[in-house]
Amino acid sequence: MALAGVKSMKINRLEIALVASCIALVLLLVAVGIDIVSGQLSWIHLVLLFLTIGFFLSTVTRYASR
């Protein structure tokens, strides 16, 4: 077992939200980048990107303040 020396790995909901928002942010940045390169910028991608950035920043500030 690779994790035999680890006593307790507690992963709380805030850390899961942080990882999920990072993944969503990267995927939306890729989608907006593809839209820009193809010349067909979708407004829904921009709206989702701004909402995800807001969620990411609020999650980071909650994680940093604990």
Coordinates of C-alpha atoms in Angstrom, one line a residue:
M1 CA 0.0 0.0 0.0
A2 CA 1.4 3.3 -1.1
L3 CA -0.5 5.3 1.6
A4 CA 0.3 3.0 4.5
G5 CA 2.3 5.8 6.3
V6 CA -0.5 8.3 6.0
K7 CA -2.4 8.4 9.2
S8 CA -5.4 10.4 8.2
M9 CA -6.3 12.0 4.8
K10 CA -9.2 14.2 5.5
I11 CA -10.5 15.9 2.4
N12 CA -13.3 18.4 3.2
R13 CA -15.9 19.9 0.9
L14 CA -13.9 23.2 0.6
E15 CA -11.0 21.4 -0.9
I16 CA -13.2 19.5 -3.3
A17 CA -14.8 22.8 -4.4
L18 CA -11.4 24.3 -4.9
V19 CA -10.3 21.5 -7.2
A20 CA -13.6 21.5 -9.0
S21 CA -13.4 25.2 -9.7
C22 CA -9.8 24.9 -10.9
I23 CA -10.9 22.2 -13.4
A24 CA -13.9 24.2 -14.5
L25 CA -11.8 27.3 -14.9
V26 CA -9.2 25.5 -17.1
L27 CA -11.8 23.9 -19.3
L28 CA -13.6 27.2 -19.8
L29 CA -10.4 29.0 -20.6
V30 CA -9.7 26.3 -23.2
A31 CA -13.2 26.7 -24.6
V32 CA -12.9 30.5 -24.9
G33 CA -9.4 30.1 -26.4
I34 CA -10.8 27.8 -29.1
D35 CA -13.6 30.2 -29.7
I36 CA -11.2 33.1 -30.1
V37 CA -8.9 31.2 -32.5
S38 CA -11.8 30.0 -34.6
G39 CA -13.2 33.5 -34.7
Q40 CA -16.6 32.5 -33.3
L41 CA -16.7 33.8 -29.7
S42 CA -19.7 32.5 -27.9
W43 CA -21.3 34.8 -25.3
I44 CA -22.4 31.9 -23.2
H45 CA -18.8 30.8 -22.8
L46 CA -17.9 34.3 -21.6
V47 CA -20.8 34.3 -19.1
L48 CA -19.8 30.9 -17.8
L49 CA -16.2 32.0 -17.6
F50 CA -17.0 35.1 -15.5
L51 CA -19.3 33.0 -13.2
T52 CA -16.6 30.4 -12.8
I53 CA -13.9 33.1 -12.1
G54 CA -16.2 34.5 -9.4
F55 CA -16.8 31.0 -7.8
F56 CA -13.0 30.3 -8.0
L57 CA -12.1 33.6 -6.3
S58 CA -14.7 33.1 -3.5
T59 CA -13.5 29.5 -3.0
V60 CA -9.9 30.6 -2.8
T61 CA -10.6 33.4 -0.3
R62 CA -12.6 31.0 1.9
Y63 CA -9.8 28.4 1.7
A64 CA -7.2 31.0 2.5
S65 CA -9.1 32.4 5.5
R66 CA -9.6 29.2 7.3

